[in-house]
């Protein structure tokens, strides 16, 4: 049995980041509700089993209201959005953007997203090889979300820099860089909002600016927070869905060959990619709003609780042969997009982009091969997304 408290050095190492699944398996078997020090220096509870994860994600005693937890005087714009809000604020903030991400509207974008995927592959630097992340997995979703929001596509490299800093920030070690990039992001958004106020369009940011100007639906801080969230979350999940999904196929050539022969299986294949090595490793933070007895553990009011989504998706009690990548697996209720009222708003868009991107790659490059030792790939740091920085592939 493990002790019920551990030091920072035992978790979130390079080895853990590369392959956390053996650690998760041990935790599920020995201590599934586990007290650990997280990289930012705070002790909290890590939930690793599937059923426990669902329970936490749906239990309103675990609050998402970060302002209530740490105070309203904090200026971090990344607090003021629906991921860090409880009802009724959550319902109000989500409702302002939800209409832009309905399954019907997203499905209507299919042919346009297909054109984007084809254009990216038509204009590769080389016909023989590429860096999958830089040349395909990143630009596809950033083009799509930029068009939905109405921000200039030529600023995509700025969004990537700011997004990487914010997503990967886990400790005080890079506070100065975080503050610099966060301020650059705020200044950019404020300048863009000023342009939109003078000449609004049909894009989502224009709709949100109008809502903020009404003074009833959206505050200035919430406008910044919601738009920042949409830019970051609007591409981060899909970048890593595509990257992790292709990597799983390259590591399991029998599954890649099966998908090449049965391209109609792409929907099921993407669901398995989401389960097997999902793009979001941990849920965002929750705090106990009262003292809670949870499966034999006393979680005190105010304590941090985080769900290890990728661990829950490998739970042998829920998924047979959970460590096996099998695109023929029956549809599973994985937690890659969360659960409950905070279920990922952009899930339909991420799924569609993933299906189009991966099926297009396999159709055009059915014998694509990894051009690196998988054990030497560098995984991104941080506590939210799970993905590799680069995936060099040989196309033919």
Short mmCIF file of C-alpha atoms in Angstrom, two decimals:
data_model
loop_
_atom_site.label_atom_id
_atom_site.label_comp_id
_atom_site.label_asym_id
_atom_site.label_seq_id
_atom_site.Cartn_x
_atom_site.Cartn_y
_atom_site.Cartn_z
CA UNK A 1 0.00 0.00 0.00
CA UNK A 2 1.13 3.53 -0.72
CA UNK A 3 1.16 6.14 1.98
CA UNK A 4 -1.66 8.65 1.73
CA UNK A 5 0.62 11.59 1.13
CA UNK A 6 3.59 11.94 -1.17
CA UNK A 7 6.10 14.57 -2.20
CA UNK A 8 6.18 16.53 -5.42
CA UNK A 9 9.30 14.68 -6.54
CA UNK A 10 7.50 11.35 -6.81
CA UNK A 11 5.01 12.60 -9.37
CA UNK A 12 5.07 14.78 -12.50
CA UNK A 13 8.60 13.78 -13.38
CA UNK A 14 9.80 13.43 -16.96
CA UNK A 15 9.19 9.68 -16.73
CA UNK A 16 5.68 10.22 -15.37
CA UNK A 17 4.87 12.73 -18.11
CA UNK A 18 6.09 10.32 -20.78
CA UNK A 19 4.01 7.41 -19.50
CA UNK A 20 1.83 7.99 -16.43
CA UNK A 21 -0.32 4.89 -16.95
CA UNK A 22 1.63 2.41 -14.74
CA UNK A 23 1.46 4.93 -11.89
CA UNK A 24 -2.26 5.37 -12.46
CA UNK A 25 -2.81 1.62 -12.43
CA UNK A 26 -1.01 1.32 -9.09
CA UNK A 27 -3.10 4.13 -7.65
CA UNK A 28 -6.39 2.65 -8.87
CA UNK A 29 -5.48 -0.63 -7.19
CA UNK A 30 -4.04 0.68 -3.93
CA UNK A 31 -5.16 4.25 -3.24
CA UNK A 32 -7.64 5.58 -5.81
CA UNK A 33 -8.45 8.71 -3.80
CA UNK A 34 -4.90 9.90 -3.33
CA UNK A 35 -3.46 12.95 -1.57
CA UNK A 36 -0.55 14.40 -3.51
CA UNK A 37 1.41 17.61 -3.89
CA UNK A 38 0.66 19.10 -7.30
CA UNK A 39 3.37 20.89 -9.33
CA UNK A 40 2.23 24.37 -8.26
CA UNK A 41 3.00 23.41 -4.64
CA UNK A 42 -0.50 22.79 -3.26
CA UNK A 43 -1.61 19.53 -1.72
CA UNK A 44 -4.86 18.10 -3.01
CA UNK A 45 -6.68 14.94 -3.94
CA UNK A 46 -6.20 13.01 -7.18
CA UNK A 47 -9.14 10.82 -8.27
CA UNK A 48 -8.09 7.92 -10.51
CA UNK A 49 -10.96 5.40 -10.82
CA UNK A 50 -13.70 5.80 -13.40
CA UNK A 51 -16.76 5.60 -11.15
CA UNK A 52 -15.18 7.90 -8.56
CA UNK A 53 -14.28 10.35 -11.33
CA UNK A 54 -17.85 10.48 -12.62
CA UNK A 55 -19.07 11.04 -9.07
CA UNK A 56 -16.75 14.00 -8.52
CA UNK A 57 -17.44 15.56 -11.94
CA UNK A 58 -21.20 15.53 -11.29
CA UNK A 59 -21.24 16.41 -7.57
CA UNK A 60 -22.03 20.10 -7.01
CA UNK A 61 -20.37 19.95 -3.58
CA UNK A 62 -17.09 20.13 -5.48
CA UNK A 63 -17.10 23.78 -6.50
CA UNK A 64 -15.49 25.26 -9.62
CA UNK A 65 -15.73 28.89 -8.44
CA UNK A 66 -12.09 29.95 -8.29
CA UNK A 67 -12.92 33.53 -7.30
CA UNK A 68 -14.88 32.26 -4.29
CA UNK A 69 -11.90 30.09 -3.36
CA UNK A 70 -9.10 32.65 -3.75
CA UNK A 71 -10.86 36.02 -3.73
CA UNK A 72 -12.07 38.50 -6.33
CA UNK A 73 -9.03 40.77 -6.13
CA UNK A 74 -6.95 38.52 -8.36
CA UNK A 75 -6.47 39.97 -11.84
CA UNK A 76 -5.84 36.73 -13.71
CA UNK A 77 -8.20 36.87 -16.68
CA UNK A 78 -8.10 33.11 -16.99
CA UNK A 79 -10.33 32.82 -13.94
CA UNK A 80 -13.38 34.58 -15.32
CA UNK A 81 -15.09 32.04 -17.54
CA UNK A 82 -17.46 29.07 -17.35
CA UNK A 83 -14.79 26.49 -16.49
CA UNK A 84 -14.25 28.28 -13.18
CA UNK A 85 -17.87 29.11 -12.37
CA UNK A 86 -20.75 27.44 -10.58
CA UNK A 87 -24.44 27.87 -11.41
CA UNK A 88 -26.06 30.28 -12.07
CA UNK A 89 -22.99 32.12 -13.45
CA UNK A 90 -21.87 28.98 -15.28
CA UNK A 91 -25.23 28.68 -17.08
CA UNK A 92 -25.17 32.36 -18.08
CA UNK A 93 -21.59 32.30 -19.40
CA UNK A 94 -21.98 28.99 -21.23
CA UNK A 95 -25.26 30.09 -22.74
CA UNK A 96 -23.60 33.10 -24.39
CA UNK A 97 -21.30 30.91 -26.49
CA UNK A 98 -23.13 27.58 -26.68
CA UNK A 99 -25.20 28.53 -29.73
CA UNK A 100 -22.01 28.78 -31.81
CA UNK A 101 -21.05 25.17 -31.02
CA UNK A 102 -24.24 23.21 -31.56
CA UNK A 103 -23.78 19.84 -33.33
CA UNK A 104 -25.90 21.09 -36.23
CA UNK A 105 -23.77 24.18 -36.84
CA UNK A 106 -20.55 22.22 -36.41
CA UNK A 107 -21.66 19.54 -38.89
CA UNK A 108 -22.36 22.35 -41.36
CA UNK A 109 -18.64 23.16 -41.26
CA UNK A 110 -17.59 19.70 -42.45
CA UNK A 111 -16.84 20.60 -46.07
CA UNK A 112 -14.94 23.75 -45.08
CA UNK A 113 -12.80 21.88 -42.53
CA UNK A 114 -12.12 19.26 -45.20
CA UNK A 115 -10.92 22.02 -47.54
CA UNK A 116 -8.60 23.34 -44.82
CA UNK A 117 -7.13 19.87 -44.24
CA UNK A 118 -6.56 19.34 -47.96
CA UNK A 119 -4.98 22.77 -48.40
CA UNK A 120 -2.55 22.16 -45.53
CA UNK A 121 -1.44 18.83 -46.99
CA UNK A 122 -1.24 20.29 -50.51
CA UNK A 123 1.20 22.92 -49.26
CA UNK A 124 3.59 20.91 -47.13
CA UNK A 125 7.24 21.93 -47.21
CA UNK A 126 8.20 18.43 -48.31
CA UNK A 127 6.43 15.61 -50.13
CA UNK A 128 8.41 13.03 -48.16
CA UNK A 129 8.18 14.09 -44.52
CA UNK A 130 6.65 16.56 -42.09
CA UNK A 131 6.40 17.55 -38.46
CA UNK A 132 2.82 16.49 -37.84
CA UNK A 133 2.22 18.98 -35.03
CA UNK A 134 3.67 22.14 -36.61
CA UNK A 135 2.51 21.54 -40.17
CA UNK A 136 -0.90 19.98 -39.67
CA UNK A 137 -2.24 19.25 -36.17
CA UNK A 138 -1.75 22.82 -34.92
CA UNK A 139 -2.74 24.94 -37.93
CA UNK A 140 -5.98 23.10 -38.73
CA UNK A 141 -7.86 23.84 -35.48
CA UNK A 142 -6.35 27.32 -35.05
CA UNK A 143 -7.64 28.27 -38.52
CA UNK A 144 -11.11 26.98 -37.63
CA UNK A 145 -11.40 28.67 -34.22
CA UNK A 146 -9.95 31.93 -35.60
CA UNK A 147 -12.68 32.00 -38.23
CA UNK A 148 -15.42 31.26 -35.68
CA UNK A 149 -14.19 33.99 -33.32
CA UNK A 150 -13.26 36.51 -36.00
CA UNK A 151 -9.60 37.03 -35.04
CA UNK A 152 -6.89 37.41 -37.69
CA UNK A 153 -5.35 34.15 -38.79
CA UNK A 154 -1.97 35.85 -39.22
CA UNK A 155 -1.82 36.10 -35.41
CA UNK A 156 -1.92 32.32 -34.95
CA UNK A 157 1.74 32.12 -33.87
CA UNK A 158 1.04 34.63 -31.09
CA UNK A 159 -1.93 32.57 -29.94
CA UNK A 160 0.23 29.47 -29.87
CA UNK A 161 2.94 31.16 -27.79
CA UNK A 162 0.47 32.60 -25.30
CA UNK A 163 -1.55 29.40 -25.16
CA UNK A 164 1.50 27.20 -24.54
CA UNK A 165 2.67 29.47 -21.72
CA UNK A 166 -0.72 29.50 -20.03
CA UNK A 167 -1.47 25.79 -20.47
CA UNK A 168 2.02 24.60 -19.48
CA UNK A 169 2.35 26.88 -16.44
CA UNK A 170 2.43 24.67 -13.34
CA UNK A 171 4.81 26.31 -10.89
CA UNK A 172 6.32 29.58 -9.79
CA UNK A 173 9.45 28.85 -11.84
CA UNK A 174 8.06 30.56 -14.93
CA UNK A 175 5.96 33.27 -13.26
CA UNK A 176 7.77 36.09 -15.07
CA UNK A 177 7.21 34.56 -18.50
CA UNK A 178 3.61 33.79 -17.62
CA UNK A 179 2.93 37.37 -16.51
CA UNK A 180 4.57 38.78 -19.63
CA UNK A 181 2.64 36.59 -22.05
CA UNK A 182 -0.62 36.94 -20.13
CA UNK A 183 -0.33 40.74 -20.32
CA UNK A 184 0.48 40.57 -24.04
CA UNK A 185 -2.63 38.44 -24.52
CA UNK A 186 -4.79 40.89 -22.52
CA UNK A 187 -3.45 43.88 -24.46
CA UNK A 188 -4.09 42.09 -27.75
CA UNK A 189 -7.66 41.21 -26.83
CA UNK A 190 -8.48 44.70 -25.55
CA UNK A 191 -7.18 46.22 -28.78
CA UNK A 192 -9.22 43.75 -30.79
CA UNK A 193 -12.37 44.44 -28.76
CA UNK A 194 -11.92 48.16 -29.48
CA UNK A 195 -11.86 47.45 -33.23
CA UNK A 196 -14.92 45.24 -32.96
CA UNK A 197 -16.86 47.91 -31.03
CA UNK A 198 -16.30 50.31 -33.94
CA UNK A 199 -17.13 47.76 -36.62
CA UNK A 200 -18.84 44.60 -35.32
CA UNK A 201 -19.28 41.61 -37.60
CA UNK A 202 -21.11 38.30 -37.55
CA UNK A 203 -18.39 36.49 -35.60
CA UNK A 204 -18.63 35.22 -32.04
CA UNK A 205 -16.39 37.89 -30.51
CA UNK A 206 -18.67 40.58 -31.95
CA UNK A 207 -21.64 38.88 -30.29
CA UNK A 208 -19.81 38.71 -26.97
CA UNK A 209 -18.71 42.37 -27.16
CA UNK A 210 -22.34 43.37 -27.70
CA UNK A 211 -23.30 41.28 -24.67
CA UNK A 212 -20.60 43.01 -22.59
CA UNK A 213 -21.72 46.46 -23.73
CA UNK A 214 -25.27 45.71 -22.58
CA UNK A 215 -23.85 45.48 -19.07
CA UNK A 216 -26.23 42.71 -18.12
CA UNK A 217 -24.91 39.49 -19.56
CA UNK A 218 -21.12 39.81 -19.44
CA UNK A 219 -18.68 41.88 -17.40
CA UNK A 220 -15.41 43.24 -18.82
CA UNK A 221 -13.39 40.62 -16.94
CA UNK A 222 -15.73 37.87 -18.14
CA UNK A 223 -15.40 39.05 -21.75
CA UNK A 224 -11.63 38.73 -21.52
CA UNK A 225 -11.82 35.40 -19.75
CA UNK A 226 -14.35 33.79 -22.07
CA UNK A 227 -12.59 34.87 -25.28
CA UNK A 228 -9.17 33.78 -23.93
CA UNK A 229 -10.67 30.41 -23.02
CA UNK A 230 -12.22 29.97 -26.47
CA UNK A 231 -8.97 30.79 -28.26
CA UNK A 232 -6.92 28.44 -26.05
CA UNK A 233 -9.38 25.57 -25.62
CA UNK A 234 -10.60 25.99 -29.19
CA UNK A 235 -7.43 24.52 -30.59
CA UNK A 236 -5.43 22.89 -27.76
CA UNK A 237 -7.69 19.85 -27.38
CA UNK A 238 -7.77 19.14 -31.10
CA UNK A 239 -4.01 19.57 -31.62
CA UNK A 240 -3.38 16.83 -29.09
CA UNK A 241 -6.29 14.67 -30.22
CA UNK A 242 -4.77 14.58 -33.70
CA UNK A 243 -1.21 14.14 -32.42
CA UNK A 244 -1.97 11.45 -29.85
CA UNK A 245 -4.37 9.71 -32.20
CA UNK A 246 -1.89 9.48 -35.07
CA UNK A 247 0.82 8.39 -32.65
CA UNK A 248 -1.40 5.54 -31.40
CA UNK A 249 -1.94 4.42 -35.00
CA UNK A 250 1.79 4.54 -35.77
CA UNK A 251 2.57 2.52 -32.64
CA UNK A 252 -0.14 0.00 -33.56
CA UNK A 253 0.26 -0.57 -37.32
CA UNK A 254 -2.38 -3.30 -37.34
CA UNK A 255 -4.93 -0.70 -36.23
CA UNK A 256 -3.65 1.81 -38.77
CA UNK A 257 -3.96 -0.77 -41.56
CA UNK A 258 -7.46 -1.67 -40.39
CA UNK A 259 -8.53 1.97 -40.50
CA UNK A 260 -7.00 2.40 -43.96
CA UNK A 261 -9.07 -0.57 -45.15
CA UNK A 262 -12.19 0.56 -43.30
CA UNK A 263 -12.20 4.38 -43.45
CA UNK A 264 -15.86 4.38 -42.46
CA UNK A 265 -14.65 3.37 -38.96
CA UNK A 266 -13.10 6.78 -38.33
CA UNK A 267 -15.76 7.90 -35.87
CA UNK A 268 -15.25 4.86 -33.68
CA UNK A 269 -11.48 5.16 -34.07
CA UNK A 270 -11.48 8.75 -32.81
CA UNK A 271 -13.51 7.73 -29.75
CA UNK A 272 -10.89 5.09 -28.97
CA UNK A 273 -8.11 7.64 -29.45
CA UNK A 274 -9.85 9.90 -26.96
CA UNK A 275 -10.11 7.06 -24.46
CA UNK A 276 -6.69 5.50 -24.96
CA UNK A 277 -4.47 8.57 -24.66
CA UNK A 278 -6.76 11.53 -24.32
CA UNK A 279 -5.71 15.12 -25.05
CA UNK A 280 -6.75 16.42 -21.61
CA UNK A 281 -5.00 14.48 -18.85
CA UNK A 282 -6.54 16.19 -15.82
CA UNK A 283 -9.75 18.01 -15.11
CA UNK A 284 -9.49 21.64 -14.12
CA UNK A 285 -9.56 22.33 -10.40
CA UNK A 286 -12.41 21.77 -7.99
CA UNK A 287 -12.61 22.61 -4.30
CA UNK A 288 -14.68 20.98 -1.60
CA UNK A 289 -17.39 23.47 -0.65
CA UNK A 290 -17.87 21.67 2.67
CA UNK A 291 -16.28 18.82 4.60
CA UNK A 292 -16.91 15.70 2.51
CA UNK A 293 -16.47 12.03 3.35
CA UNK A 294 -15.52 10.46 0.04
CA UNK A 295 -14.89 6.71 -0.17
CA UNK A 296 -13.21 6.49 3.20
CA UNK A 297 -11.32 9.77 2.99
CA UNK A 298 -12.15 13.05 4.72
CA UNK A 299 -11.83 15.88 2.22
CA UNK A 300 -11.85 19.13 4.17
CA UNK A 301 -13.70 22.24 3.04
CA UNK A 302 -11.52 24.22 0.63
CA UNK A 303 -9.26 21.33 -0.35
CA UNK A 304 -8.30 20.90 -3.99
CA UNK A 305 -9.68 17.92 -5.93
CA UNK A 306 -8.52 16.98 -9.45
CA UNK A 307 -9.72 14.09 -11.60
CA UNK A 308 -7.11 12.16 -13.61
CA UNK A 309 -9.24 11.77 -16.74
CA UNK A 310 -6.70 9.65 -18.60
CA UNK A 311 -6.48 7.31 -15.62
CA UNK A 312 -10.25 6.91 -15.46
CA UNK A 313 -10.24 6.08 -19.17
CA UNK A 314 -7.82 3.19 -18.52
CA UNK A 315 -9.83 1.76 -15.58
CA UNK A 316 -10.00 -2.02 -16.04
CA UNK A 317 -13.26 -2.13 -14.08
CA UNK A 318 -14.89 -0.03 -16.83
CA UNK A 319 -12.98 -0.93 -19.99
CA UNK A 320 -11.97 -4.47 -20.90
CA UNK A 321 -8.30 -4.70 -21.91
CA UNK A 322 -8.03 -1.03 -21.06
CA UNK A 323 -4.35 -0.73 -22.06
CA UNK A 324 -5.05 -2.11 -25.54
CA UNK A 325 -5.65 0.34 -28.40
CA UNK A 326 -8.58 -1.16 -30.32
CA UNK A 327 -10.50 0.93 -32.85
CA UNK A 328 -13.18 -1.77 -33.05
CA UNK A 329 -13.99 -1.34 -29.35
CA UNK A 330 -17.67 -0.78 -28.75
CA UNK A 331 -18.53 2.86 -28.16
CA UNK A 332 -17.40 3.77 -24.66
CA UNK A 333 -18.50 6.45 -22.25
CA UNK A 334 -14.97 7.80 -21.83
CA UNK A 335 -14.32 10.98 -19.90
CA UNK A 336 -12.00 12.71 -22.36
CA UNK A 337 -14.37 15.70 -22.52
CA UNK A 338 -15.41 15.53 -18.88
CA UNK A 339 -18.87 14.91 -17.52
CA UNK A 340 -21.81 16.82 -16.10
CA UNK A 341 -22.52 20.51 -16.58
CA UNK A 342 -18.87 21.27 -17.40
CA UNK A 343 -18.76 18.79 -20.30
CA UNK A 344 -16.51 20.33 -22.95
CA UNK A 345 -18.47 22.82 -25.03
CA UNK A 346 -16.27 22.24 -28.07
CA UNK A 347 -16.49 18.44 -28.06
CA UNK A 348 -18.52 18.22 -31.32
CA UNK A 349 -16.01 20.48 -33.08
CA UNK A 350 -12.97 18.61 -31.74
CA UNK A 351 -14.45 15.28 -32.80
CA UNK A 352 -15.22 16.52 -36.32
CA UNK A 353 -11.79 18.09 -36.77
CA UNK A 354 -10.12 14.92 -35.49
CA UNK A 355 -12.12 12.68 -37.81
CA UNK A 356 -11.43 14.82 -40.88
CA UNK A 357 -7.74 15.39 -40.08
CA UNK A 358 -6.88 11.75 -39.39
CA UNK A 359 -8.98 10.23 -42.18
CA UNK A 360 -7.48 12.70 -44.68
CA UNK A 361 -3.94 11.87 -43.55
CA UNK A 362 -4.52 8.14 -43.92
CA UNK A 363 -6.22 8.49 -47.27
CA UNK A 364 -3.33 10.47 -48.70
CA UNK A 365 -0.46 8.82 -46.83
CA UNK A 366 -1.60 5.29 -45.93
CA UNK A 367 1.96 4.10 -45.24
CA UNK A 368 3.00 7.01 -43.06
CA UNK A 369 5.69 6.06 -40.53
CA UNK A 370 7.09 7.61 -37.36
CA UNK A 371 10.58 9.00 -37.96
CA UNK A 372 11.75 8.91 -34.36
CA UNK A 373 12.08 6.63 -31.38
CA UNK A 374 8.76 6.95 -29.57
CA UNK A 375 10.62 6.87 -26.25
CA UNK A 376 12.55 9.98 -27.21
CA UNK A 377 9.54 12.13 -28.12
CA UNK A 378 9.22 15.13 -25.82
CA UNK A 379 5.88 15.39 -24.03
CA UNK A 380 4.52 18.76 -23.06
CA UNK A 381 4.79 19.74 -19.39
CA UNK A 382 1.85 20.99 -17.42
CA UNK A 383 -1.21 19.60 -15.70
CA UNK A 384 -3.92 20.04 -18.30
CA UNK A 385 -3.18 18.86 -21.82
CA UNK A 386 -1.40 15.66 -22.79
CA UNK A 387 0.52 15.77 -26.03
CA UNK A 388 3.93 15.70 -27.67
CA UNK A 389 5.76 18.79 -28.89
CA UNK A 390 6.80 17.29 -32.22
CA UNK A 391 5.95 14.18 -34.23
CA UNK A 392 8.28 13.75 -37.22
CA UNK A 393 6.77 11.40 -39.81
CA UNK A 394 7.81 9.97 -43.15
CA UNK A 395 4.88 10.26 -45.52
CA UNK A 396 5.80 7.79 -48.28
#
